[in-house]
Short mmCIF file of C-alpha atoms in Angstrom, two decimals:
data_model
loop_
_atom_site.label_atom_id
_atom_site.label_comp_id
_atom_site.label_asym_id
_atom_site.label_seq_id
_atom_site.Cartn_x
_atom_site.Cartn_y
_atom_site.Cartn_z
CA MET A 16 23.65 -7.13 13.09
CA ILE A 17 20.02 -6.74 12.05
CA GLN A 18 17.65 -9.10 13.84
CA SER A 19 14.57 -10.49 12.10
CA TYR A 20 11.17 -10.92 13.73
CA ASP A 21 7.47 -11.34 13.01
CA LEU A 22 4.69 -9.59 14.93
CA TYR A 23 0.89 -9.74 14.57
CA LEU A 24 -1.09 -6.57 15.40
CA PRO A 25 -3.51 -7.78 13.54
CA THR A 26 -1.27 -6.94 10.57
CA HIS A 27 1.50 -9.48 10.09
CA LEU A 28 4.58 -7.29 10.54
CA ILE A 29 7.66 -8.87 8.93
CA PHE A 30 10.93 -7.18 9.86
CA GLY A 31 14.42 -8.02 8.71
CA LYS A 32 17.00 -7.84 5.98
CA GLY A 33 15.93 -9.44 2.69
CA ARG A 34 12.47 -10.42 3.88
CA VAL A 35 10.81 -8.98 0.77
CA LYS A 36 11.45 -12.39 -0.78
CA GLU A 37 8.61 -13.70 1.44
CA LEU A 38 6.04 -11.63 -0.46
CA GLY A 39 5.35 -14.50 -2.87
CA ARG A 40 4.42 -16.83 -0.02
CA LEU A 41 2.24 -14.17 1.60
CA ILE A 42 0.11 -13.42 -1.46
CA LYS A 43 -0.69 -17.05 -2.29
CA GLY A 44 -4.43 -17.61 -2.27
CA TYR A 45 -5.38 -13.97 -2.76
CA GLY A 46 -5.84 -14.13 -6.54
CA SER A 47 -3.74 -13.23 -9.55
CA LYS A 48 -4.65 -9.65 -10.47
CA VAL A 49 -2.72 -7.11 -8.45
CA LEU A 50 -2.61 -3.33 -8.31
CA LEU A 51 0.98 -2.25 -7.60
CA THR A 52 1.10 1.24 -6.07
CA TYR A 53 4.12 3.47 -5.51
CA GLY A 54 5.21 7.09 -5.50
CA GLY A 55 8.18 8.40 -7.42
CA GLY A 56 11.39 6.95 -8.71
CA SER A 57 13.10 6.08 -5.41
CA VAL A 58 11.69 2.53 -5.33
CA LYS A 59 13.09 2.02 -8.81
CA ARG A 60 16.49 3.55 -7.95
CA ILE A 61 17.02 1.21 -5.00
CA GLY A 62 15.88 -1.84 -7.00
CA LEU A 63 12.84 -2.61 -4.86
CA TYR A 64 10.38 -2.07 -7.72
CA ASP A 65 12.15 -4.65 -9.90
CA THR A 66 12.37 -7.11 -7.01
CA VAL A 67 8.65 -6.87 -6.23
CA ARG A 68 7.67 -7.05 -9.93
CA GLU A 69 9.79 -10.20 -10.33
CA ILE A 70 8.18 -11.83 -7.28
CA LEU A 71 4.70 -11.03 -8.60
CA HIS A 72 5.68 -12.38 -12.04
CA GLN A 73 7.00 -15.60 -10.48
CA GLU A 74 3.66 -16.03 -8.70
CA GLY A 75 1.81 -15.72 -12.02
CA CYS A 76 0.25 -12.35 -11.25
CA THR A 77 -1.04 -9.88 -13.79
CA VAL A 78 0.19 -6.50 -12.57
CA PHE A 79 -1.56 -3.16 -13.03
CA GLU A 80 0.14 -0.03 -11.71
CA LEU A 81 -0.69 3.27 -10.07
CA SER A 82 2.45 5.38 -9.77
CA GLY A 83 3.12 8.98 -8.83
CA ILE A 84 1.34 8.89 -5.48
CA ALA A 85 2.37 12.13 -3.78
CA PRO A 86 3.18 12.77 -0.13
CA ASN A 87 -0.12 13.58 1.59
CA PRO A 88 -1.99 11.54 -1.04
CA LYS A 89 -4.77 13.23 -2.91
CA ILE A 90 -8.28 11.93 -3.40
CA GLU A 91 -7.65 12.09 -7.16
CA SER A 92 -5.06 9.30 -6.83
CA VAL A 93 -7.56 7.25 -4.83
CA ARG A 94 -10.21 7.77 -7.50
CA GLU A 95 -7.78 6.70 -10.23
CA GLY A 96 -6.80 3.61 -8.23
CA VAL A 97 -10.43 2.66 -7.66
CA ARG A 98 -11.09 3.06 -11.39
CA ILE A 99 -8.20 0.70 -12.23
CA VAL A 100 -9.38 -1.81 -9.63
CA LYS A 101 -12.95 -1.89 -10.92
CA GLU A 102 -12.08 -1.94 -14.63
CA ASN A 103 -9.65 -4.84 -14.18
CA ALA A 104 -11.30 -6.89 -11.40
CA ILE A 105 -8.21 -6.52 -9.18
CA ASP A 106 -7.88 -9.12 -6.40
CA PHE A 107 -5.41 -7.39 -4.06
CA ILE A 108 -3.05 -4.43 -3.72
CA VAL A 109 0.71 -4.33 -3.12
CA ALA A 110 2.06 -0.94 -2.01
CA ILE A 111 5.77 -0.11 -2.22
CA GLY A 112 6.97 3.02 -0.44
CA GLY A 113 6.20 5.03 2.64
CA GLY A 114 3.08 5.90 4.59
CA SER A 115 1.54 8.08 1.89
CA VAL A 116 1.58 5.27 -0.68
CA LEU A 117 0.11 2.89 1.87
CA ASP A 118 -2.57 5.38 2.98
CA CYS A 119 -3.65 5.86 -0.63
CA SER A 120 -3.68 2.08 -1.13
CA LYS A 121 -5.88 1.57 1.94
CA ALA A 122 -8.37 4.13 0.63
CA ILE A 123 -8.37 2.40 -2.78
CA ALA A 124 -8.99 -0.93 -1.03
CA CYS A 125 -12.00 0.57 0.77
CA GLY A 126 -13.34 2.18 -2.41
CA ALA A 127 -13.14 -1.03 -4.44
CA GLY A 128 -16.46 -2.29 -3.12
CA TYR A 129 -18.26 1.06 -3.11
CA ASP A 130 -20.32 2.45 -5.99
CA GLY A 131 -20.01 6.13 -5.08
CA ASP A 132 -17.16 8.61 -4.77
CA PRO A 133 -14.36 7.28 -2.51
CA TRP A 134 -14.35 10.59 -0.62
CA ASP A 135 -17.77 9.56 0.77
CA LEU A 136 -15.96 6.80 2.69
CA VAL A 137 -13.72 9.33 4.39
CA ILE A 138 -16.76 11.30 5.55
CA HIS A 139 -19.05 8.30 6.20
CA ARG A 140 -16.99 5.35 7.44
CA ASP A 141 -20.15 3.33 8.00
CA ARG A 142 -20.45 3.00 4.20
CA ILE A 143 -17.22 1.02 3.93
CA GLY A 144 -18.06 -2.53 2.92
CA LYS A 145 -15.87 -5.24 1.49
CA LYS A 146 -12.23 -4.17 1.18
CA LEU A 147 -9.47 -5.53 -1.01
CA PRO A 148 -6.52 -7.13 0.80
CA VAL A 149 -3.48 -4.82 1.02
CA PHE A 150 0.15 -5.91 1.35
CA ASP A 151 3.01 -3.45 1.64
CA VAL A 152 6.76 -3.27 1.33
CA MET A 153 7.80 -0.20 3.31
CA THR A 154 10.75 2.03 2.48
CA MET A 155 10.07 4.60 5.18
CA SER A 156 8.18 4.04 8.42
CA ALA A 157 7.23 7.26 10.10
CA THR A 158 3.48 7.32 10.72
CA GLY A 159 2.59 3.76 11.69
CA SER A 160 0.59 3.12 8.51
CA GLU A 161 2.26 -0.27 8.19
CA TYR A 162 0.31 -1.65 11.15
CA ASP A 163 -2.75 0.56 11.64
CA GLY A 164 -6.10 0.71 9.87
CA ALA A 165 -6.20 4.41 9.01
CA GLY A 166 -5.21 6.19 5.83
CA VAL A 167 -4.97 9.98 5.62
CA ILE A 168 -6.23 11.48 2.34
CA THR A 169 -6.19 15.11 1.15
CA ASN A 170 -9.05 16.75 -0.74
CA ASP A 171 -7.79 20.01 -2.25
CA GLU A 172 -11.29 20.99 -3.44
CA THR A 173 -12.73 21.00 0.07
CA LYS A 174 -9.42 21.92 1.78
CA GLU A 175 -9.76 18.86 4.02
CA LYS A 176 -7.25 16.26 5.16
CA LEU A 177 -9.08 13.36 6.79
CA SER A 178 -8.65 9.65 7.33
CA VAL A 179 -10.43 6.63 6.00
CA GLY A 180 -10.47 3.83 8.55
CA GLY A 181 -10.73 0.13 9.08
CA CYS A 182 -8.29 -1.16 6.48
CA PHE A 183 -5.40 -2.95 8.16
CA PRO A 184 -2.76 -4.34 5.81
CA VAL A 185 -2.68 -8.13 5.66
CA ALA A 186 1.11 -8.01 5.90
CA SER A 187 3.79 -5.32 6.04
CA ILE A 188 7.38 -6.06 5.11
CA LEU A 189 10.01 -3.79 6.64
CA ASP A 190 13.64 -4.20 5.61
CA PRO A 191 15.76 -1.57 7.39
CA THR A 192 18.37 -1.73 4.61
CA ASP A 193 15.82 -0.16 2.24
CA THR A 194 16.04 3.06 4.26
CA MET A 195 19.82 3.37 3.95
CA THR A 196 19.60 5.31 0.68
CA TRP A 197 17.68 8.14 2.34
CA ILE A 198 19.54 11.30 3.26
CA PRO A 199 20.42 11.40 6.99
CA ARG A 200 17.86 14.10 7.73
CA THR A 201 15.00 11.73 6.78
CA ARG A 202 16.31 8.53 8.38
#
């Protein structure tokens, strides 16, 4: 039997089967324009993408998407996310996936209030100002991104892999049944 619990670290960690349905309650008051971030097709195959989209629709949100976020997220994905956020006056971010998607989303959240290149914020954390709120629905928890403030980003041009800091998710939803589709080697 899977037990459910809530924990505050300062991120509100929500663990248990079926708890994704609480996303609607969690995002109330954060606005109506959301950037939905995810990686490949796995979130669609397991039905989580459709579930989250439906919840956002029920809450009256206008959804913009950034898909294709790769493992070890690249600064190019962050730049694209920041562009979408600024062009559409996004209010908050919902990430679906593992640590890489969440790390990219944190960096986008930091870059939303910055006028320069988001990579500057990786090098100069003191330039991070106002951040967008980030919520996540995790499919794979391996690095602790769901409750920490760091996000590791890769810059292939400079051959660097560094972290942006100070962006704790508002809430992280972890349903252990979402990991059951992974091959045993990755569980």
